Amino acid sequence: MNDCLFCKIIAGEMPSKIEYQDEEVIVFHDINPKAPVHLLILPKEHLKNINDFSEKEGSLGDKLFLTAKKMAKKMNVDKSGYRLVINNGLDAGQEINHLHIHLLGGKRQEF
């Protein structure tokens, strides 16, 4: 997707503070953090949102959540607690049309 901000970050065309990446997943810091720890965990493959997810991406879902667990430990919020959020679509607050998980931690979250 040529106009996708996250795809540009994945391609190295836009700067970002990358915390982790492998062949399927990339993790970087949110530029407008809502908590002391605010990471974005996303597949490198462009999927617009959960509605684009199919059975063929099933193992990718596992990979995203296991990466979230690993990042929580790396950022030292695994014991105190952290929140995982997926906004799915405009009415849910999804601003970038590339599936991503927000990992928020480091302070008590307000609901």
PDB file of N, CA and C in Angstrom:
ATOM      1  N   MET A   1       0.851  -1.173   0.000  1.00  0.00           N
ATOM      2  CA  MET A   1       0.000   0.000   0.000  1.00  0.00           C
ATOM      3  C   MET A   1       0.900   1.240   0.000  1.00  0.00           C
ATOM      4  N   ASN A   2       0.903   1.966  -1.082  1.00  0.00           N
ATOM      5  CA  ASN A   2       1.790   3.118  -1.231  1.00  0.00           C
ATOM      6  C   ASN A   2       1.476   4.255  -0.279  1.00  0.00           C
ATOM      7  N   ASP A   3       0.229   4.413   0.127  1.00  0.00           N
ATOM      8  CA  ASP A   3      -0.143   5.544   0.981  1.00  0.00           C
ATOM      9  C   ASP A   3      -0.239   5.175   2.455  1.00  0.00           C
ATOM     10  N   CYS A   4       0.087   3.955   2.824  1.00  0.00           N
ATOM     11  CA  CYS A   4      -0.012   3.498   4.208  1.00  0.00           C
ATOM     12  C   CYS A   4       1.234   3.916   4.988  1.00  0.00           C
ATOM     13  N   LEU A   5       1.033   4.728   6.019  1.00  0.00           N
ATOM     14  CA  LEU A   5       2.137   5.197   6.857  1.00  0.00           C
ATOM     15  C   LEU A   5       2.928   4.027   7.442  1.00  0.00           C
ATOM     16  N   PHE A   6       2.226   3.021   7.943  1.00  0.00           N
ATOM     17  CA  PHE A   6       2.919   1.883   8.563  1.00  0.00           C
ATOM     18  C   PHE A   6       3.710   1.084   7.528  1.00  0.00           C
ATOM     19  N   CYS A   7       3.187   0.949   6.317  1.00  0.00           N
ATOM     20  CA  CYS A   7       3.938   0.257   5.264  1.00  0.00           C
ATOM     21  C   CYS A   7       5.212   1.026   4.922  1.00  0.00           C
ATOM     22  N   LYS A   8       5.145   2.354   4.978  1.00  0.00           N
ATOM     23  CA  LYS A   8       6.335   3.173   4.733  1.00  0.00           C
ATOM     24  C   LYS A   8       7.370   2.984   5.835  1.00  0.00           C
ATOM     25  N   ILE A   9       6.916   2.849   7.072  1.00  0.00           N
ATOM     26  CA  ILE A   9       7.834   2.574   8.184  1.00  0.00           C
ATOM     27  C   ILE A   9       8.480   1.207   7.991  1.00  0.00           C
ATOM     28  N   ILE A  10       7.677   0.219   7.640  1.00  0.00           N
ATOM     29  CA  ILE A  10       8.184  -1.140   7.407  1.00  0.00           C
ATOM     30  C   ILE A  10       9.232  -1.143   6.295  1.00  0.00           C
ATOM     31  N   ALA A  11       8.989  -0.356   5.244  1.00  0.00           N
ATOM     32  CA  ALA A  11       9.910  -0.290   4.101  1.00  0.00           C
ATOM     33  C   ALA A  11      11.143   0.573   4.389  1.00  0.00           C
ATOM     34  N   GLY A  12      11.180   1.239   5.538  1.00  0.00           N
ATOM     35  CA  GLY A  12      12.302   2.091   5.879  1.00  0.00           C
ATOM     36  C   GLY A  12      12.237   3.464   5.229  1.00  0.00           C
ATOM     37  N   GLU A  13      11.073   3.821   4.697  1.00  0.00           N
ATOM     38  CA  GLU A  13      10.896   5.113   4.037  1.00  0.00           C
ATOM     39  C   GLU A  13      10.524   6.228   5.010  1.00  0.00           C
ATOM     40  N   MET A  14      10.101   5.861   6.208  1.00  0.00           N
ATOM     41  CA  MET A  14       9.733   6.827   7.245  1.00  0.00           C
ATOM     42  C   MET A  14      10.489   6.437   8.514  1.00  0.00           C
ATOM     43  N   PRO A  15      10.967   7.423   9.267  1.00  0.00           N
ATOM     44  CA  PRO A  15      11.686   7.085  10.502  1.00  0.00           C
ATOM     45  C   PRO A  15      10.747   6.608  11.594  1.00  0.00           C
ATOM     46  N   SER A  16      11.262   5.760  12.445  1.00  0.00           N
ATOM     47  CA  SER A  16      10.510   5.261  13.592  1.00  0.00           C
ATOM     48  C   SER A  16      11.493   4.664  14.582  1.00  0.00           C
ATOM     49  N   LYS A  17      11.129   4.683  15.850  1.00  0.00           N
ATOM     50  CA  LYS A  17      11.957   4.052  16.880  1.00  0.00           C
ATOM     51  C   LYS A  17      11.522   2.592  16.981  1.00  0.00           C
ATOM     52  N   ILE A  18      12.195   1.748  16.229  1.00  0.00           N
ATOM     53  CA  ILE A  18      11.846   0.326  16.163  1.00  0.00           C
ATOM     54  C   ILE A  18      12.415  -0.386  17.382  1.00  0.00           C
ATOM     55  N   GLU A  19      11.550  -1.141  18.027  1.00  0.00           N
ATOM     56  CA  GLU A  19      11.935  -1.900  19.219  1.00  0.00           C
ATOM     57  C   GLU A  19      12.253  -3.352  18.877  1.00  0.00           C
ATOM     58  N   TYR A  20      11.611  -3.882  17.826  1.00  0.00           N
ATOM     59  CA  TYR A  20      11.784  -5.287  17.453  1.00  0.00           C
ATOM     60  C   TYR A  20      11.253  -5.483  16.045  1.00  0.00           C
ATOM     61  N   GLN A  21      11.867  -6.402  15.318  1.00  0.00           N
ATOM     62  CA  GLN A  21      11.288  -6.851  14.063  1.00  0.00           C
ATOM     63  C   GLN A  21      11.876  -8.183  13.668  1.00  0.00           C
ATOM     64  N   ASP A  22      11.080  -8.931  12.923  1.00  0.00           N
ATOM     65  CA  ASP A  22      11.529 -10.170  12.310  1.00  0.00           C
ATOM     66  C   ASP A  22      10.892 -10.226  10.923  1.00  0.00           C
ATOM     67  N   GLU A  23      10.819 -11.380  10.325  1.00  0.00           N
ATOM     68  CA  GLU A  23      10.303 -11.481   8.955  1.00  0.00           C
ATOM     69  C   GLU A  23       8.795 -11.209   8.841  1.00  0.00           C
ATOM     70  N   GLU A  24       8.039 -11.347   9.941  1.00  0.00           N
ATOM     71  CA  GLU A  24       6.583 -11.202   9.888  1.00  0.00           C
ATOM     72  C   GLU A  24       6.024 -10.007  10.662  1.00  0.00           C
ATOM     73  N   VAL A  25       6.738  -9.570  11.688  1.00  0.00           N
ATOM     74  CA  VAL A  25       6.199  -8.613  12.649  1.00  0.00           C
ATOM     75  C   VAL A  25       7.198  -7.473  12.867  1.00  0.00           C
ATOM     76  N   ILE A  26       6.660  -6.284  13.127  1.00  0.00           N
ATOM     77  CA  ILE A  26       7.488  -5.146  13.509  1.00  0.00           C
ATOM     78  C   ILE A  26       6.834  -4.472  14.718  1.00  0.00           C
ATOM     79  N   VAL A  27       7.670  -3.953  15.610  1.00  0.00           N
ATOM     80  CA  VAL A  27       7.197  -3.258  16.813  1.00  0.00           C
ATOM     81  C   VAL A  27       7.941  -1.934  16.900  1.00  0.00           C
ATOM     82  N   PHE A  28       7.181  -0.852  17.057  1.00  0.00           N
ATOM     83  CA  PHE A  28       7.810   0.454  17.220  1.00  0.00           C
ATOM     84  C   PHE A  28       7.007   1.302  18.191  1.00  0.00           C
ATOM     85  N   HIS A  29       7.627   2.367  18.661  1.00  0.00           N
ATOM     86  CA  HIS A  29       7.017   3.262  19.637  1.00  0.00           C
ATOM     87  C   HIS A  29       5.998   4.166  18.955  1.00  0.00           C
ATOM     88  N   ASP A  30       4.863   4.365  19.609  1.00  0.00           N
ATOM     89  CA  ASP A  30       3.836   5.275  19.117  1.00  0.00           C
ATOM     90  C   ASP A  30       4.370   6.705  19.212  1.00  0.00           C
ATOM     91  N   ILE A  31       4.147   7.516  18.175  1.00  0.00           N
ATOM     92  CA  ILE A  31       4.656   8.890  18.193  1.00  0.00           C
ATOM     93  C   ILE A  31       3.815   9.817  19.072  1.00  0.00           C
ATOM     94  N   ASN A  32       2.635   9.345  19.476  1.00  0.00           N
ATOM     95  CA  ASN A  32       1.762  10.117  20.362  1.00  0.00           C
ATOM     96  C   ASN A  32       1.358   9.218  21.528  1.00  0.00           C
ATOM     97  N   PRO A  33       2.308   8.901  22.419  1.00  0.00           N
ATOM     98  CA  PRO A  33       2.054   7.890  23.453  1.00  0.00           C
ATOM     99  C   PRO A  33       0.962   8.288  24.444  1.00  0.00           C
ATOM    100  N   LYS A  34       0.153   7.302  24.820  1.00  0.00           N
ATOM    101  CA  LYS A  34      -0.914   7.481  25.803  1.00  0.00           C
ATOM    102  C   LYS A  34      -0.539   6.895  27.157  1.00  0.00           C
ATOM    103  N   ALA A  35       0.672   6.360  27.258  1.00  0.00           N
ATOM    104  CA  ALA A  35       1.181   5.758  28.493  1.00  0.00           C
ATOM    105  C   ALA A  35       2.705   5.799  28.422  1.00  0.00           C
ATOM    106  N   PRO A  36       3.389   5.630  29.569  1.00  0.00           N
ATOM    107  CA  PRO A  36       4.851   5.614  29.546  1.00  0.00           C
ATOM    108  C   PRO A  36       5.424   4.582  28.567  1.00  0.00           C
ATOM    109  N   VAL A  37       4.768   3.440  28.442  1.00  0.00           N
ATOM    110  CA  VAL A  37       5.111   2.447  27.423  1.00  0.00           C
ATOM    111  C   VAL A  37       3.932   2.390  26.461  1.00  0.00           C
ATOM    112  N   HIS A  38       4.178   2.733  25.217  1.00  0.00           N
ATOM    113  CA  HIS A  38       3.129   2.661  24.192  1.00  0.00           C
ATOM    114  C   HIS A  38       3.781   2.204  22.892  1.00  0.00           C
ATOM    115  N   LEU A  39       3.670   0.904  22.656  1.00  0.00           N
ATOM    116  CA  LEU A  39       4.233   0.296  21.459  1.00  0.00           C
ATOM    117  C   LEU A  39       3.120  -0.089  20.496  1.00  0.00           C
ATOM    118  N   LEU A  40       3.452  -0.129  19.220  1.00  0.00           N
ATOM    119  CA  LEU A  40       2.551  -0.629  18.186  1.00  0.00           C
ATOM    120  C   LEU A  40       3.157  -1.916  17.647  1.00  0.00           C
ATOM    121  N   ILE A  41       2.347  -2.957  17.626  1.00  0.00           N
ATOM    122  CA  ILE A  41       2.773  -4.279  17.175  1.00  0.00           C
ATOM    123  C   ILE A  41       1.942  -4.595  15.944  1.00  0.00           C
ATOM    124  N   LEU A  42       2.602  -4.843  14.819  1.00  0.00           N
ATOM    125  CA  LEU A  42       1.827  -5.065  13.604  1.00  0.00           C
ATOM    126  C   LEU A  42       2.495  -6.056  12.673  1.00  0.00           C
ATOM    127  N   PRO A  43       1.667  -6.670  11.836  1.00  0.00           N
ATOM    128  CA  PRO A  43       2.238  -7.557  10.821  1.00  0.00           C
ATOM    129  C   PRO A  43       2.883  -6.721   9.724  1.00  0.00           C
ATOM    130  N   LYS A  44       3.945  -7.233   9.147  1.00  0.00           N
ATOM    131  CA  LYS A  44       4.556  -6.539   8.021  1.00  0.00           C
ATOM    132  C   LYS A  44       3.662  -6.624   6.789  1.00  0.00           C
ATOM    133  N   GLU A  45       2.902  -7.682   6.691  1.00  0.00           N
ATOM    134  CA  GLU A  45       1.928  -7.813   5.603  1.00  0.00           C
ATOM    135  C   GLU A  45       0.815  -6.792   5.832  1.00  0.00           C
ATOM    136  N   HIS A  46       0.423  -6.083   4.794  1.00  0.00           N
ATOM    137  CA  HIS A  46      -0.635  -5.083   4.945  1.00  0.00           C
ATOM    138  C   HIS A  46      -1.998  -5.770   5.048  1.00  0.00           C
ATOM    139  N   LEU A  47      -2.576  -5.683   6.220  1.00  0.00           N
ATOM    140  CA  LEU A  47      -3.956  -6.088   6.467  1.00  0.00           C
ATOM    141  C   LEU A  47      -4.636  -4.854   7.025  1.00  0.00           C
ATOM    142  N   LYS A  48      -5.735  -4.444   6.448  1.00  0.00           N
ATOM    143  CA  LYS A  48      -6.390  -3.202   6.854  1.00  0.00           C
ATOM    144  C   LYS A  48      -6.826  -3.242   8.315  1.00  0.00           C
ATOM    145  N   ASN A  49      -7.491  -4.312   8.721  1.00  0.00           N
ATOM    146  CA  ASN A  49      -7.948  -4.464  10.102  1.00  0.00           C
ATOM    147  C   ASN A  49      -8.337  -5.917  10.336  1.00  0.00           C
ATOM    148  N   ILE A  50      -8.964  -6.189  11.451  1.00  0.00           N
ATOM    149  CA  ILE A  50      -9.361  -7.563  11.789  1.00  0.00           C
ATOM    150  C   ILE A  50     -10.254  -8.171  10.706  1.00  0.00           C
ATOM    151  N   ASN A  51     -11.065  -7.352  10.064  1.00  0.00           N
ATOM    152  CA  ASN A  51     -11.958  -7.862   9.021  1.00  0.00           C
ATOM    153  C   ASN A  51     -11.199  -8.429   7.829  1.00  0.00           C
ATOM    154  N   ASP A  52      -9.950  -8.027   7.622  1.00  0.00           N
ATOM    155  CA  ASP A  52      -9.119  -8.578   6.556  1.00  0.00           C
ATOM    156  C   ASP A  52      -8.398  -9.854   6.984  1.00  0.00           C
ATOM    157  N   PHE A  53      -8.492 -10.175   8.253  1.00  0.00           N
ATOM    158  CA  PHE A  53      -7.827 -11.357   8.802  1.00  0.00           C
ATOM    159  C   PHE A  53      -8.612 -12.602   8.381  1.00  0.00           C
ATOM    160  N   SER A  54      -7.922 -13.629   7.914  1.00  0.00           N
ATOM    161  CA  SER A  54      -8.593 -14.867   7.531  1.00  0.00           C
ATOM    162  C   SER A  54      -7.863 -16.049   8.159  1.00  0.00           C
ATOM    163  N   GLU A  55      -8.376 -17.236   7.923  1.00  0.00           N
ATOM    164  CA  GLU A  55      -7.751 -18.430   8.501  1.00  0.00           C
ATOM    165  C   GLU A  55      -6.305 -18.593   8.051  1.00  0.00           C
ATOM    166  N   LYS A  56      -5.976 -18.119   6.856  1.00  0.00           N
ATOM    167  CA  LYS A  56      -4.593 -18.260   6.384  1.00  0.00           C
ATOM    168  C   LYS A  56      -3.615 -17.431   7.221  1.00  0.00           C
ATOM    169  N   GLU A  57      -4.112 -16.396   7.906  1.00  0.00           N
ATOM    170  CA  GLU A  57      -3.266 -15.595   8.785  1.00  0.00           C
ATOM    171  C   GLU A  57      -3.335 -16.067  10.233  1.00  0.00           C
ATOM    172  N   GLY A  58      -3.958 -17.202  10.508  1.00  0.00           N
ATOM    173  CA  GLY A  58      -4.148 -17.677  11.876  1.00  0.00           C
ATOM    174  C   GLY A  58      -2.883 -17.719  12.700  1.00  0.00           C
ATOM    175  N   SER A  59      -1.802 -18.266  12.150  1.00  0.00           N
ATOM    176  CA  SER A  59      -0.555 -18.340  12.910  1.00  0.00           C
ATOM    177  C   SER A  59       0.048 -16.947  13.112  1.00  0.00           C
ATOM    178  N   LEU A  60      -0.269 -16.013  12.229  1.00  0.00           N
ATOM    179  CA  LEU A  60       0.190 -14.639  12.391  1.00  0.00           C
ATOM    180  C   LEU A  60      -0.442 -14.012  13.632  1.00  0.00           C
ATOM    181  N   GLY A  61      -1.692 -14.343  13.902  1.00  0.00           N
ATOM    182  CA  GLY A  61      -2.351 -13.857  15.114  1.00  0.00           C
ATOM    183  C   GLY A  61      -1.607 -14.333  16.354  1.00  0.00           C
ATOM    184  N   ASP A  62      -1.236 -15.600  16.367  1.00  0.00           N
ATOM    185  CA  ASP A  62      -0.437 -16.137  17.473  1.00  0.00           C
ATOM    186  C   ASP A  62       0.868 -15.355  17.611  1.00  0.00           C
ATOM    187  N   LYS A  63       1.515 -15.109  16.502  1.00  0.00           N
ATOM    188  CA  LYS A  63       2.807 -14.410  16.499  1.00  0.00           C
ATOM    189  C   LYS A  63       2.655 -12.993  17.060  1.00  0.00           C
ATOM    190  N   LEU A  64       1.580 -12.291  16.684  1.00  0.00           N
ATOM    191  CA  LEU A  64       1.369 -10.933  17.174  1.00  0.00           C
ATOM    192  C   LEU A  64       1.215 -10.919  18.696  1.00  0.00           C
ATOM    193  N   PHE A  65       0.414 -11.838  19.227  1.00  0.00           N
ATOM    194  CA  PHE A  65       0.194 -11.858  20.677  1.00  0.00           C
ATOM    195  C   PHE A  65       1.414 -12.348  21.438  1.00  0.00           C
ATOM    196  N   LEU A  66       2.151 -13.298  20.890  1.00  0.00           N
ATOM    197  CA  LEU A  66       3.383 -13.737  21.553  1.00  0.00           C
ATOM    198  C   LEU A  66       4.441 -12.633  21.521  1.00  0.00           C
ATOM    199  N   THR A  67       4.455 -11.849  20.449  1.00  0.00           N
ATOM    200  CA  THR A  67       5.362 -10.698  20.384  1.00  0.00           C
ATOM    201  C   THR A  67       4.966  -9.658  21.421  1.00  0.00           C
ATOM    202  N   ALA A  68       3.668  -9.439  21.599  1.00  0.00           N
ATOM    203  CA  ALA A  68       3.200  -8.503  22.630  1.00  0.00           C
ATOM    204  C   ALA A  68       3.682  -8.950  24.004  1.00  0.00           C
ATOM    205  N   LYS A  69       3.566 -10.222  24.287  1.00  0.00           N
ATOM    206  CA  LYS A  69       4.029 -10.762  25.573  1.00  0.00           C
ATOM    207  C   LYS A  69       5.531 -10.534  25.744  1.00  0.00           C
ATOM    208  N   LYS A  70       6.304 -10.792  24.697  1.00  0.00           N
ATOM    209  CA  LYS A  70       7.754 -10.602  24.744  1.00  0.00           C
ATOM    210  C   LYS A  70       8.108  -9.125  24.949  1.00  0.00           C
ATOM    211  N   MET A  71       7.397  -8.232  24.280  1.00  0.00           N
ATOM    212  CA  MET A  71       7.665  -6.803  24.408  1.00  0.00           C
ATOM    213  C   MET A  71       7.291  -6.278  25.796  1.00  0.00           C
ATOM    214  N   ALA A  72       6.208  -6.801  26.366  1.00  0.00           N
ATOM    215  CA  ALA A  72       5.824  -6.403  27.723  1.00  0.00           C
ATOM    216  C   ALA A  72       6.936  -6.759  28.712  1.00  0.00           C
ATOM    217  N   LYS A  73       7.515  -7.925  28.532  1.00  0.00           N
ATOM    218  CA  LYS A  73       8.615  -8.326  29.402  1.00  0.00           C
ATOM    219  C   LYS A  73       9.839  -7.442  29.164  1.00  0.00           C
ATOM    220  N   LYS A  74      10.163  -7.191  27.912  1.00  0.00           N
ATOM    221  CA  LYS A  74      11.319  -6.354  27.576  1.00  0.00           C
ATOM    222  C   LYS A  74      11.174  -4.947  28.146  1.00  0.00           C
ATOM    223  N   MET A  75       9.953  -4.420  28.154  1.00  0.00           N
ATOM    224  CA  MET A  75       9.702  -3.052  28.622  1.00  0.00           C
ATOM    225  C   MET A  75       9.406  -3.006  30.129  1.00  0.00           C
ATOM    226  N   ASN A  76       9.516  -4.165  30.798  1.00  0.00           N
ATOM    227  CA  ASN A  76       9.327  -4.270  32.250  1.00  0.00           C
ATOM    228  C   ASN A  76       7.916  -3.906  32.727  1.00  0.00           C
ATOM    229  N   VAL A  77       6.914  -4.266  31.950  1.00  0.00           N
ATOM    230  CA  VAL A  77       5.532  -4.055  32.384  1.00  0.00           C
ATOM    231  C   VAL A  77       4.774  -5.382  32.486  1.00  0.00           C
ATOM    232  N   ASP A  78       5.472  -6.476  32.275  1.00  0.00           N
ATOM    233  CA  ASP A  78       4.813  -7.783  32.312  1.00  0.00           C
ATOM    234  C   ASP A  78       4.274  -8.125  33.696  1.00  0.00           C
ATOM    235  N   LYS A  79       4.954  -7.700  34.732  1.00  0.00           N
ATOM    236  CA  LYS A  79       4.511  -8.027  36.093  1.00  0.00           C
ATOM    237  C   LYS A  79       3.494  -7.010  36.622  1.00  0.00           C
ATOM    238  N   SER A  80       3.693  -5.731  36.316  1.00  0.00           N
ATOM    239  CA  SER A  80       2.784  -4.691  36.825  1.00  0.00           C
ATOM    240  C   SER A  80       1.474  -4.644  36.046  1.00  0.00           C
ATOM    241  N   GLY A  81       1.504  -5.069  34.798  1.00  0.00           N
ATOM    242  CA  GLY A  81       0.306  -5.113  33.979  1.00  0.00           C
ATOM    243  C   GLY A  81       0.410  -4.219  32.761  1.00  0.00           C
ATOM    244  N   TYR A  82      -0.283  -4.619  31.744  1.00  0.00           N
ATOM    245  CA  TYR A  82      -0.310  -3.869  30.497  1.00  0.00           C
ATOM    246  C   TYR A  82      -1.632  -4.133  29.795  1.00  0.00           C
ATOM    247  N   ARG A  83      -1.917  -3.278  28.856  1.00  0.00           N
ATOM    248  CA  ARG A  83      -3.181  -3.357  28.119  1.00  0.00           C
ATOM    249  C   ARG A  83      -2.877  -3.543  26.640  1.00  0.00           C
ATOM    250  N   LEU A  84      -3.616  -4.427  25.986  1.00  0.00           N
ATOM    251  CA  LEU A  84      -3.534  -4.606  24.547  1.00  0.00           C
ATOM    252  C   LEU A  84      -4.835  -4.117  23.938  1.00  0.00           C
ATOM    253  N   VAL A  85      -4.738  -3.248  22.941  1.00  0.00           N
ATOM    254  CA  VAL A  85      -5.920  -2.648  22.332  1.00  0.00           C
ATOM    255  C   VAL A  85      -5.817  -2.786  20.814  1.00  0.00           C
ATOM    256  N   ILE A  86      -6.904  -3.231  20.201  1.00  0.00           N
ATOM    257  CA  ILE A  86      -7.020  -3.235  18.748  1.00  0.00           C
ATOM    258  C   ILE A  86      -8.249  -2.411  18.399  1.00  0.00           C
ATOM    259  N   ASN A  87      -8.036  -1.297  17.716  1.00  0.00           N
ATOM    260  CA  ASN A  87      -9.146  -0.490  17.213  1.00  0.00           C
ATOM    261  C   ASN A  87      -9.461  -1.002  15.810  1.00  0.00           C
ATOM    262  N   ASN A  88     -10.707  -1.357  15.574  1.00  0.00           N
ATOM    263  CA  ASN A  88     -11.093  -1.973  14.307  1.00  0.00           C
ATOM    264  C   ASN A  88     -12.097  -1.084  13.579  1.00  0.00           C
ATOM    265  N   GLY A  89     -11.601  -0.249  12.688  1.00  0.00           N
ATOM    266  CA  GLY A  89     -12.469   0.619  11.906  1.00  0.00           C
ATOM    267  C   GLY A  89     -12.551   2.027  12.475  1.00  0.00           C
ATOM    268  N   LEU A  90     -13.054   2.926  11.661  1.00  0.00           N
ATOM    269  CA  LEU A  90     -13.108   4.345  11.989  1.00  0.00           C
ATOM    270  C   LEU A  90     -13.892   4.624  13.271  1.00  0.00           C
ATOM    271  N   ASP A  91     -15.072   4.021  13.431  1.00  0.00           N
ATOM    272  CA  ASP A  91     -15.886   4.277  14.622  1.00  0.00           C
ATOM    273  C   ASP A  91     -15.233   3.767  15.904  1.00  0.00           C
ATOM    274  N   ALA A  92     -14.278   2.863  15.771  1.00  0.00           N
ATOM    275  CA  ALA A  92     -13.565   2.341  16.945  1.00  0.00           C
ATOM    276  C   ALA A  92     -12.300   3.133  17.238  1.00  0.00           C
ATOM    277  N   GLY A  93     -11.991   4.116  16.402  1.00  0.00           N
ATOM    278  CA  GLY A  93     -10.816   4.948  16.631  1.00  0.00           C
ATOM    279  C   GLY A  93      -9.584   4.537  15.847  1.00  0.00           C
ATOM    280  N   GLN A  94      -9.730   3.625  14.887  1.00  0.00           N
ATOM    281  CA  GLN A  94      -8.578   3.232  14.079  1.00  0.00           C
ATOM    282  C   GLN A  94      -8.214   4.384  13.146  1.00  0.00           C
ATOM    283  N   GLU A  95      -7.004   4.928  13.319  1.00  0.00           N
ATOM    284  CA  GLU A  95      -6.562   6.071  12.524  1.00  0.00           C
ATOM    285  C   GLU A  95      -5.725   5.672  11.318  1.00  0.00           C
ATOM    286  N   ILE A  96      -4.972   4.583  11.440  1.00  0.00           N
ATOM    287  CA  ILE A  96      -4.150   4.076  10.337  1.00  0.00           C
ATOM    288  C   ILE A  96      -4.748   2.746   9.892  1.00  0.00           C
ATOM    289  N   ASN A  97      -5.051   2.634   8.613  1.00  0.00           N
ATOM    290  CA  ASN A  97      -5.676   1.421   8.090  1.00  0.00           C
ATOM    291  C   ASN A  97      -4.644   0.337   7.807  1.00  0.00           C
ATOM    292  N   HIS A  98      -3.997  -0.092   8.875  1.00  0.00           N
ATOM    293  CA  HIS A  98      -3.077  -1.228   8.863  1.00  0.00           C
ATOM    294  C   HIS A  98      -3.245  -1.867  10.239  1.00  0.00           C
ATOM    295  N   LEU A  99      -3.651  -3.115  10.260  1.00  0.00           N
ATOM    296  CA  LEU A  99      -3.898  -3.817  11.518  1.00  0.00           C
ATOM    297  C   LEU A  99      -2.728  -3.621  12.474  1.00  0.00           C
ATOM    298  N   HIS A 100      -3.033  -3.222  13.706  1.00  0.00           N
ATOM    299  CA  HIS A 100      -1.988  -3.056  14.709  1.00  0.00           C
ATOM    300  C   HIS A 100      -2.578  -3.204  16.106  1.00  0.00           C
ATOM    301  N   ILE A 101      -1.716  -3.613  17.016  1.00  0.00           N
ATOM    302  CA  ILE A 101      -2.064  -3.768  18.423  1.00  0.00           C
ATOM    303  C   ILE A 101      -1.297  -2.711  19.206  1.00  0.00           C
ATOM    304  N   HIS A 102      -2.010  -1.982  20.051  1.00  0.00           N
ATOM    305  CA  HIS A 102      -1.363  -1.044  20.967  1.00  0.00           C
ATOM    306  C   HIS A 102      -1.027  -1.805  22.246  1.00  0.00           C
ATOM    307  N   LEU A 103       0.212  -1.695  22.701  1.00  0.00           N
ATOM    308  CA  LEU A 103       0.619  -2.217  24.003  1.00  0.00           C
ATOM    309  C   LEU A 103       0.860  -0.994  24.877  1.00  0.00           C
ATOM    310  N   LEU A 104       0.056  -0.865  25.940  1.00  0.00           N
ATOM    311  CA  LEU A 104       0.155   0.282  26.844  1.00  0.00           C
ATOM    312  C   LEU A 104       0.468  -0.211  28.248  1.00  0.00           C
ATOM    313  N   GLY A 105       1.426   0.423  28.891  1.00  0.00           N
ATOM    314  CA  GLY A 105       1.780   0.040  30.252  1.00  0.00           C
ATOM    315  C   GLY A 105       2.592   1.126  30.929  1.00  0.00           C
ATOM    316  N   GLY A 106       2.938   0.858  32.163  1.00  0.00           N
ATOM    317  CA  GLY A 106       3.760   1.796  32.919  1.00  0.00           C
ATOM    318  C   GLY A 106       2.969   2.725  33.826  1.00  0.00           C
ATOM    319  N   LYS A 107       1.658   2.656  33.745  1.00  0.00           N
ATOM    320  CA  LYS A 107       0.794   3.399  34.664  1.00  0.00           C
ATOM    321  C   LYS A 107      -0.582   2.751  34.618  1.00  0.00           C
ATOM    322  N   ARG A 108      -1.350   2.975  35.656  1.00  0.00           N
ATOM    323  CA  ARG A 108      -2.710   2.413  35.719  1.00  0.00           C
ATOM    324  C   ARG A 108      -3.543   3.019  34.606  1.00  0.00           C
ATOM    325  N   GLN A 109      -4.210   2.162  33.856  1.00  0.00           N
ATOM    326  CA  GLN A 109      -5.030   2.605  32.717  1.00  0.00           C
ATOM    327  C   GLN A 109      -6.437   2.980  33.166  1.00  0.00           C
ATOM    328  N   GLU A 110      -6.931   4.077  32.636  1.00  0.00           N
ATOM    329  CA  GLU A 110      -8.321   4.487  32.866  1.00  0.00           C
ATOM    330  C   GLU A 110      -9.198   3.871  31.792  1.00  0.00           C
ATOM    331  N   PHE A 111     -10.346   3.373  32.184  1.00  0.00           N
ATOM    332  CA  PHE A 111     -11.252   2.740  31.210  1.00  0.00           C
ATOM    333  C   PHE A 111     -12.484   3.578  31.015  1.00  0.00           C
TER     334      PHE A 111
END
